[in-house]
Amino acid sequence: MRVVIAGGHGKIALLLERLLAGRGDQAAGLIRNPAQAGDVRQAGAGAVVCDLEAASAADVAVLLSGADAVVFAAGAGPGSGAARKDSVDRAASVLMADAAGRAGVRRFVQVSSMGAGQPPRPGTGEVWAAYITAKTAAEADLRARDLDWTILRPGGLTDAPATGRIRLAAPPVPAGTVPRADVAAVIAALLDNPGTRHQTLELTGGDTPVAAAITSTVRA
Ligand SMILES: NC(=O)c1ccc[n+]([C@@H]2O[C@H](COP(=O)([O-])OP(=O)(O)OC[C@H]3O[C@@H](n4cnc5c(N)ncnc54)[C@H](OP(=O)(O)O)[C@@H]3O)[C@@H](O)[C@H]2O)c1
């Protein structure tokens, strides 16, 4: 399988690239900073320089040619302001989905966040509200497209080692944390299971092995 990952030097993306390379899949990570290419290659993926806040959908569609799936794992990240929540967490996802449609790449896994899908709670900070608003809008954009999308909403991310055990279900899942390594394993498994398309899934740490959790979400 050929997988293009937006946000190719992100923490989840690097873990996912290692998993995909380990099972013989080909991954390409889109990065905006060429200095990150070495890390992406070390993770077993190809590195492609593409600033998702500057590229056009036509530009990105060329990069997606021949791919089997797209993973949106980019994000403006901690320390960024409200404007970049919109330009990355929303607009870059819209760009990738637009490009996927143009390139005929139907499978699209979007990393969103628990908390998306509802208006930000009154009294939350401006940046958090912008983040949740951006993720909610990116989800809505993707759901309206004729793509085989899956929206994955992890809880709070940690850098703990993978546990292999998760809670994965349609919302609402109680709030919780999840290691990025388990998120990467779930994305890899979602890519293998197109029967999870057209679902929005929330993810935290839990008791269910990843493979069993994915199987239980596949629609008959
Ligand atoms: N933190 C949490 O607790 C939490 C919870 C749920 C969901 N999430 C979501 O999970 C996703 C991945 O998380 P993570 O921890 O792996 O994120 P991360 O390490 O912050 O990675 C995000 C990546 O996006 C890239 N990016 C930003 N702007 C870009 C642009 N214009 N063009 C290309 N790439 C760009 C960043 O590259 P640069 O190095 O160039 O900035 C970075 O490599 C994010 O969407 C995040 O919102 C986070």
mmCIF file with all atom_site columns, N, CA and C in Angstrom, residues 80-128:
data_model
loop_
_atom_site.group_PDB
_atom_site.id
_atom_site.type_symbol
_atom_site.label_atom_id
_atom_site.label_alt_id
_atom_site.label_comp_id
_atom_site.label_asym_id
_atom_site.label_entity_id
_atom_site.label_seq_id
_atom_site.pdbx_PDB_ins_code
_atom_site.Cartn_x
_atom_site.Cartn_y
_atom_site.Cartn_z
_atom_site.occupancy
_atom_site.B_iso_or_equiv
_atom_site.pdbx_formal_charge
_atom_site.auth_seq_id
_atom_site.auth_comp_id
_atom_site.auth_asym_id
_atom_site.auth_atom_id
_atom_site.pdbx_PDB_model_num
ATOM 1   N N  . SER A 1 80  ? 0.975   27.422 18.950 1.00 0.00 ? 80  SER A N  1
ATOM 2   C CA . SER A 1 80  ? 0.457   28.180 17.806 1.00 0.00 ? 80  SER A CA 1
ATOM 3   C C  . SER A 1 80  ? -0.813  28.916 18.219 1.00 0.00 ? 80  SER A C  1
ATOM 4   N N  . GLY A 1 81  ? -1.128  29.953 17.469 1.00 0.00 ? 81  GLY A N  1
ATOM 5   C CA . GLY A 1 81  ? -2.301  30.769 17.785 1.00 0.00 ? 81  GLY A CA 1
ATOM 6   C C  . GLY A 1 81  ? -3.526  30.344 16.992 1.00 0.00 ? 81  GLY A C  1
ATOM 7   N N  . ALA A 1 82  ? -4.602  31.100 17.198 1.00 0.00 ? 82  ALA A N  1
ATOM 8   C CA . ALA A 1 82  ? -5.881  30.748 16.590 1.00 0.00 ? 82  ALA A CA 1
ATOM 9   C C  . ALA A 1 82  ? -5.796  30.728 15.054 1.00 0.00 ? 82  ALA A C  1
ATOM 10  N N  . ALA A 1 83  ? -5.023  31.645 14.472 1.00 0.00 ? 83  ALA A N  1
ATOM 11  C CA . ALA A 1 83  ? -4.982  31.735 13.004 1.00 0.00 ? 83  ALA A CA 1
ATOM 12  C C  . ALA A 1 83  ? -4.431  30.448 12.401 1.00 0.00 ? 83  ALA A C  1
ATOM 13  N N  . ARG A 1 84  ? -3.402  29.877 13.057 1.00 0.00 ? 84  ARG A N  1
ATOM 14  C CA . ARG A 1 84  ? -2.820  28.656 12.479 1.00 0.00 ? 84  ARG A CA 1
ATOM 15  C C  . ARG A 1 84  ? -3.668  27.420 12.790 1.00 0.00 ? 84  ARG A C  1
ATOM 16  N N  . LYS A 1 85  ? -4.508  27.474 13.803 1.00 0.00 ? 85  LYS A N  1
ATOM 17  C CA . LYS A 1 85  ? -5.466  26.365 13.982 1.00 0.00 ? 85  LYS A CA 1
ATOM 18  C C  . LYS A 1 85  ? -6.339  26.312 12.728 1.00 0.00 ? 85  LYS A C  1
ATOM 19  N N  . ASP A 1 86  ? -6.735  27.479 12.245 1.00 0.00 ? 86  ASP A N  1
ATOM 20  C CA . ASP A 1 86  ? -7.568  27.504 11.042 1.00 0.00 ? 86  ASP A CA 1
ATOM 21  C C  . ASP A 1 86  ? -6.772  27.118 9.793  1.00 0.00 ? 86  ASP A C  1
ATOM 22  N N  . SER A 1 87  ? -5.551  27.676 9.653  1.00 0.00 ? 87  SER A N  1
ATOM 23  C CA . SER A 1 87  ? -4.815  27.438 8.396  1.00 0.00 ? 87  SER A CA 1
ATOM 24  C C  . SER A 1 87  ? -4.232  26.025 8.316  1.00 0.00 ? 87  SER A C  1
ATOM 25  N N  . VAL A 1 88  ? -4.020  25.367 9.448  1.00 0.00 ? 88  VAL A N  1
ATOM 26  C CA . VAL A 1 88  ? -3.497  23.992 9.391  1.00 0.00 ? 88  VAL A CA 1
ATOM 27  C C  . VAL A 1 88  ? -4.584  22.979 9.762  1.00 0.00 ? 88  VAL A C  1
ATOM 28  N N  . ASP A 1 89  ? -5.104  23.058 10.976 1.00 0.00 ? 89  ASP A N  1
ATOM 29  C CA . ASP A 1 89  ? -6.018  21.994 11.436 1.00 0.00 ? 89  ASP A CA 1
ATOM 30  C C  . ASP A 1 89  ? -7.297  21.927 10.592 1.00 0.00 ? 89  ASP A C  1
ATOM 31  N N  . ARG A 1 90  ? -7.752  23.065 10.089 1.00 0.00 ? 90  ARG A N  1
ATOM 32  C CA . ARG A 1 90  ? -8.901  23.038 9.165  1.00 0.00 ? 90  ARG A CA 1
ATOM 33  C C  . ARG A 1 90  ? -8.457  23.060 7.711  1.00 0.00 ? 90  ARG A C  1
ATOM 34  N N  . ALA A 1 91  ? -7.792  24.156 7.306  1.00 0.00 ? 91  ALA A N  1
ATOM 35  C CA . ALA A 1 91  ? -7.590  24.378 5.865  1.00 0.00 ? 91  ALA A CA 1
ATOM 36  C C  . ALA A 1 91  ? -6.657  23.343 5.240  1.00 0.00 ? 91  ALA A C  1
ATOM 37  N N  . ALA A 1 92  ? -5.638  22.898 5.968  1.00 0.00 ? 92  ALA A N  1
ATOM 38  C CA . ALA A 1 92  ? -4.734  21.900 5.364  1.00 0.00 ? 92  ALA A CA 1
ATOM 39  C C  . ALA A 1 92  ? -5.438  20.562 5.198  1.00 0.00 ? 92  ALA A C  1
ATOM 40  N N  . SER A 1 93  ? -6.365  20.235 6.098  1.00 0.00 ? 93  SER A N  1
ATOM 41  C CA . SER A 1 93  ? -7.144  19.004 5.920  1.00 0.00 ? 93  SER A CA 1
ATOM 42  C C  . SER A 1 93  ? -8.062  19.128 4.704  1.00 0.00 ? 93  SER A C  1
ATOM 43  N N  . VAL A 1 94  ? -8.707  20.287 4.568  1.00 0.00 ? 94  VAL A N  1
ATOM 44  C CA . VAL A 1 94  ? -9.564  20.529 3.397  1.00 0.00 ? 94  VAL A CA 1
ATOM 45  C C  . VAL A 1 94  ? -8.734  20.402 2.115  1.00 0.00 ? 94  VAL A C  1
ATOM 46  N N  . LEU A 1 95  ? -7.539  20.992 2.149  1.00 0.00 ? 95  LEU A N  1
ATOM 47  C CA . LEU A 1 95  ? -6.645  20.919 0.977  1.00 0.00 ? 95  LEU A CA 1
ATOM 48  C C  . LEU A 1 95  ? -6.320  19.463 0.628  1.00 0.00 ? 95  LEU A C  1
ATOM 49  N N  . MET A 1 96  ? -5.962  18.671 1.644  1.00 0.00 ? 96  MET A N  1
ATOM 50  C CA . MET A 1 96  ? -5.599  17.268 1.386  1.00 0.00 ? 96  MET A CA 1
ATOM 51  C C  . MET A 1 96  ? -6.793  16.491 0.841  1.00 0.00 ? 96  MET A C  1
ATOM 52  N N  . ALA A 1 97  ? -7.982  16.751 1.393  1.00 0.00 ? 97  ALA A N  1
ATOM 53  C CA . ALA A 1 97  ? -9.170  16.037 0.929  1.00 0.00 ? 97  ALA A CA 1
ATOM 54  C C  . ALA A 1 97  ? -9.512  16.438 -0.505 1.00 0.00 ? 97  ALA A C  1
ATOM 55  N N  . ASP A 1 98  ? -9.360  17.722 -0.798 1.00 0.00 ? 98  ASP A N  1
ATOM 56  C CA . ASP A 1 98  ? -9.595  18.209 -2.154 1.00 0.00 ? 98  ASP A CA 1
ATOM 57  C C  . ASP A 1 98  ? -8.614  17.532 -3.125 1.00 0.00 ? 98  ASP A C  1
ATOM 58  N N  . ALA A 1 99  ? -7.350  17.501 -2.711 1.00 0.00 ? 99  ALA A N  1
ATOM 59  C CA . ALA A 1 99  ? -6.317  16.887 -3.556 1.00 0.00 ? 99  ALA A CA 1
ATOM 60  C C  . ALA A 1 99  ? -6.568  15.394 -3.733 1.00 0.00 ? 99  ALA A C  1
ATOM 61  N N  . ALA A 1 100 ? -7.021  14.724 -2.662 1.00 0.00 ? 100 ALA A N  1
ATOM 62  C CA . ALA A 1 100 ? -7.303  13.288 -2.753 1.00 0.00 ? 100 ALA A CA 1
ATOM 63  C C  . ALA A 1 100 ? -8.406  13.049 -3.787 1.00 0.00 ? 100 ALA A C  1
ATOM 64  N N  . GLY A 1 101 ? -9.430  13.884 -3.746 1.00 0.00 ? 101 GLY A N  1
ATOM 65  C CA . GLY A 1 101 ? -10.515 13.742 -4.727 1.00 0.00 ? 101 GLY A CA 1
ATOM 66  C C  . GLY A 1 101 ? -10.004 13.928 -6.147 1.00 0.00 ? 101 GLY A C  1
ATOM 67  N N  . ARG A 1 102 ? -9.187  14.943 -6.333 1.00 0.00 ? 102 ARG A N  1
ATOM 68  C CA . ARG A 1 102 ? -8.646  15.222 -7.680 1.00 0.00 ? 102 ARG A CA 1
ATOM 69  C C  . ARG A 1 102 ? -7.771  14.076 -8.172 1.00 0.00 ? 102 ARG A C  1
ATOM 70  N N  . ALA A 1 103 ? -7.003  13.477 -7.239 1.00 0.00 ? 103 ALA A N  1
ATOM 71  C CA . ALA A 1 103 ? -6.059  12.421 -7.626 1.00 0.00 ? 103 ALA A CA 1
ATOM 72  C C  . ALA A 1 103 ? -6.713  11.043 -7.662 1.00 0.00 ? 103 ALA A C  1
ATOM 73  N N  . GLY A 1 104 ? -7.975  10.962 -7.239 1.00 0.00 ? 104 GLY A N  1
ATOM 74  C CA . GLY A 1 104 ? -8.664  9.674  -7.245 1.00 0.00 ? 104 GLY A CA 1
ATOM 75  C C  . GLY A 1 104 ? -8.212  8.747  -6.128 1.00 0.00 ? 104 GLY A C  1
ATOM 76  N N  . VAL A 1 105 ? -7.724  9.324  -5.045 1.00 0.00 ? 105 VAL A N  1
ATOM 77  C CA . VAL A 1 105 ? -7.319  8.509  -3.881 1.00 0.00 ? 105 VAL A CA 1
ATOM 78  C C  . VAL A 1 105 ? -8.493  8.522  -2.911 1.00 0.00 ? 105 VAL A C  1
ATOM 79  N N  . ARG A 1 106 ? -9.193  7.395  -2.808 1.00 0.00 ? 106 ARG A N  1
ATOM 80  C CA . ARG A 1 106 ? -10.455 7.406  -2.057 1.00 0.00 ? 106 ARG A CA 1
ATOM 81  C C  . ARG A 1 106 ? -10.260 7.279  -0.534 1.00 0.00 ? 106 ARG A C  1
ATOM 82  N N  . ARG A 1 107 ? -9.233  6.532  -0.114 1.00 0.00 ? 107 ARG A N  1
ATOM 83  C CA . ARG A 1 107 ? -9.130  6.252  1.329  1.00 0.00 ? 107 ARG A CA 1
ATOM 84  C C  . ARG A 1 107 ? -8.453  7.419  2.041  1.00 0.00 ? 107 ARG A C  1
ATOM 85  N N  . PHE A 1 108 ? -9.069  7.913  3.111  1.00 0.00 ? 108 PHE A N  1
ATOM 86  C CA . PHE A 1 108 ? -8.579  9.118  3.784  1.00 0.00 ? 108 PHE A CA 1
ATOM 87  C C  . PHE A 1 108 ? -8.836  8.956  5.270  1.00 0.00 ? 108 PHE A C  1
ATOM 88  N N  . VAL A 1 109 ? -7.771  8.897  6.050  1.00 0.00 ? 109 VAL A N  1
ATOM 89  C CA . VAL A 1 109 ? -7.896  8.831  7.509  1.00 0.00 ? 109 VAL A CA 1
ATOM 90  C C  . VAL A 1 109 ? -7.472  10.184 8.067  1.00 0.00 ? 109 VAL A C  1
ATOM 91  N N  . GLN A 1 110 ? -8.386  10.818 8.781  1.00 0.00 ? 110 GLN A N  1
ATOM 92  C CA . GLN A 1 110 ? -8.122  12.147 9.347  1.00 0.00 ? 110 GLN A CA 1
ATOM 93  C C  . GLN A 1 110 ? -7.921  12.024 10.859 1.00 0.00 ? 110 GLN A C  1
ATOM 94  N N  . VAL A 1 111 ? -6.796  12.555 11.344 1.00 0.00 ? 111 VAL A N  1
ATOM 95  C CA . VAL A 1 111 ? -6.608  12.636 12.794 1.00 0.00 ? 111 VAL A CA 1
ATOM 96  C C  . VAL A 1 111 ? -7.260  13.933 13.262 1.00 0.00 ? 111 VAL A C  1
ATOM 97  N N  . SER A 1 112 ? -8.348  13.774 13.996 1.00 0.00 ? 112 SER A N  1
ATOM 98  C CA . SER A 1 112 ? -9.053  14.917 14.564 1.00 0.00 ? 112 SER A CA 1
ATOM 99  C C  . SER A 1 112 ? -8.756  14.939 16.062 1.00 0.00 ? 112 SER A C  1
ATOM 100 N N  . SER A 1 113 ? -9.707  15.232 16.883 1.00 0.00 ? 113 SER A N  1
ATOM 101 C CA . SER A 1 113 ? -9.462  15.276 18.336 1.00 0.00 ? 113 SER A CA 1
ATOM 102 C C  . SER A 1 113 ? -10.777 15.093 19.080 1.00 0.00 ? 113 SER A C  1
ATOM 103 N N  . MET A 1 114 ? -10.726 14.393 20.207 1.00 0.00 ? 114 MET A N  1
ATOM 104 C CA . MET A 1 114 ? -11.895 14.390 21.080 1.00 0.00 ? 114 MET A CA 1
ATOM 105 C C  . MET A 1 114 ? -12.203 15.833 21.452 1.00 0.00 ? 114 MET A C  1
ATOM 106 N N  . GLY A 1 115 ? -13.458 16.146 21.542 1.00 0.00 ? 115 GLY A N  1
ATOM 107 C CA . GLY A 1 115 ? -13.884 17.535 21.772 1.00 0.00 ? 115 GLY A CA 1
ATOM 108 C C  . GLY A 1 115 ? -14.436 18.142 20.495 1.00 0.00 ? 115 GLY A C  1
ATOM 109 N N  . ALA A 1 116 ? -13.961 17.630 19.339 1.00 0.00 ? 116 ALA A N  1
ATOM 110 C CA . ALA A 1 116 ? -14.511 18.113 18.067 1.00 0.00 ? 116 ALA A CA 1
ATOM 111 C C  . ALA A 1 116 ? -15.940 17.607 17.911 1.00 0.00 ? 116 ALA A C  1
ATOM 112 N N  . GLY A 1 117 ? -16.696 18.299 17.080 1.00 0.00 ? 117 GLY A N  1
ATOM 113 C CA . GLY A 1 117 ? -18.063 17.860 16.813 1.00 0.00 ? 117 GLY A CA 1
ATOM 114 C C  . GLY A 1 117 ? -19.087 18.588 17.667 1.00 0.00 ? 117 GLY A C  1
ATOM 115 N N  . GLN A 1 118 ? -18.605 19.335 18.638 1.00 0.00 ? 118 GLN A N  1
ATOM 116 C CA . GLN A 1 118 ? -19.504 20.141 19.474 1.00 0.00 ? 118 GLN A CA 1
ATOM 117 C C  . GLN A 1 118 ? -18.904 21.533 19.584 1.00 0.00 ? 118 GLN A C  1
ATOM 118 N N  . PRO A 1 119 ? -19.728 22.528 19.838 1.00 0.00 ? 119 PRO A N  1
ATOM 119 C CA . PRO A 1 119 ? -19.162 23.864 20.016 1.00 0.00 ? 119 PRO A CA 1
ATOM 120 C C  . PRO A 1 119 ? -18.236 23.877 21.224 1.00 0.00 ? 119 PRO A C  1
ATOM 121 N N  . PRO A 1 120 ? -17.162 24.682 21.182 1.00 0.00 ? 120 PRO A N  1
ATOM 122 C CA . PRO A 1 120 ? -16.306 24.768 22.362 1.00 0.00 ? 120 PRO A CA 1
ATOM 123 C C  . PRO A 1 120 ? -17.100 25.217 23.573 1.00 0.00 ? 120 PRO A C  1
ATOM 124 N N  . ARG A 1 121 ? -16.782 24.636 24.728 1.00 0.00 ? 121 ARG A N  1
ATOM 125 C CA . ARG A 1 121 ? -17.539 25.019 25.941 1.00 0.00 ? 121 ARG A CA 1
ATOM 126 C C  . ARG A 1 121 ? -17.346 26.502 26.237 1.00 0.00 ? 121 ARG A C  1
ATOM 127 N N  . PRO A 1 122 ? -18.418 27.174 26.680 1.00 0.00 ? 122 PRO A N  1
ATOM 128 C CA . PRO A 1 122 ? -18.274 28.587 27.037 1.00 0.00 ? 122 PRO A CA 1
ATOM 129 C C  . PRO A 1 122 ? -17.181 28.739 28.094 1.00 0.00 ? 122 PRO A C  1
ATOM 130 N N  . GLY A 1 123 ? -16.377 29.775 27.940 1.00 0.00 ? 123 GLY A N  1
ATOM 131 C CA . GLY A 1 123 ? -15.325 30.010 28.938 1.00 0.00 ? 123 GLY A CA 1
ATOM 132 C C  . GLY A 1 123 ? -14.000 29.358 28.585 1.00 0.00 ? 123 GLY A C  1
ATOM 133 N N  . THR A 1 124 ? -13.957 28.521 27.525 1.00 0.00 ? 124 THR A N  1
ATOM 134 C CA . THR A 1 124 ? -12.659 27.961 27.130 1.00 0.00 ? 124 THR A CA 1
ATOM 135 C C  . THR A 1 124 ? -11.832 29.064 26.469 1.00 0.00 ? 124 THR A C  1
ATOM 136 N N  . GLY A 1 125 ? -10.530 28.897 26.519 1.00 0.00 ? 125 GLY A N  1
ATOM 137 C CA . GLY A 1 125 ? -9.633  29.908 25.968 1.00 0.00 ? 125 GLY A CA 1
ATOM 138 C C  . GLY A 1 125 ? -9.819  30.070 24.467 1.00 0.00 ? 125 GLY A C  1
ATOM 139 N N  . GLU A 1 126 ? -9.379  31.225 23.957 1.00 0.00 ? 126 GLU A N  1
ATOM 140 C CA . GLU A 1 126 ? -9.575  31.546 22.539 1.00 0.00 ? 126 GLU A CA 1
ATOM 141 C C  . GLU A 1 126 ? -8.873  30.531 21.626 1.00 0.00 ? 126 GLU A C  1
ATOM 142 N N  . VAL A 1 127 ? -7.660  30.127 22.002 1.00 0.00 ? 127 VAL A N  1
ATOM 143 C CA . VAL A 1 127 ? -6.903  29.232 21.123 1.00 0.00 ? 127 VAL A CA 1
ATOM 144 C C  . VAL A 1 127 ? -7.521  27.831 21.130 1.00 0.00 ? 127 VAL A C  1
ATOM 145 N N  . TRP A 1 128 ? -7.926  27.353 22.311 1.00 0.00 ? 128 TRP A N  1
ATOM 146 C CA . TRP A 1 128 ? -8.577  26.038 22.367 1.00 0.00 ? 128 TRP A CA 1
ATOM 147 C C  . TRP A 1 128 ? -9.880  26.069 21.572 1.00 0.00 ? 128 TRP A C  1
#
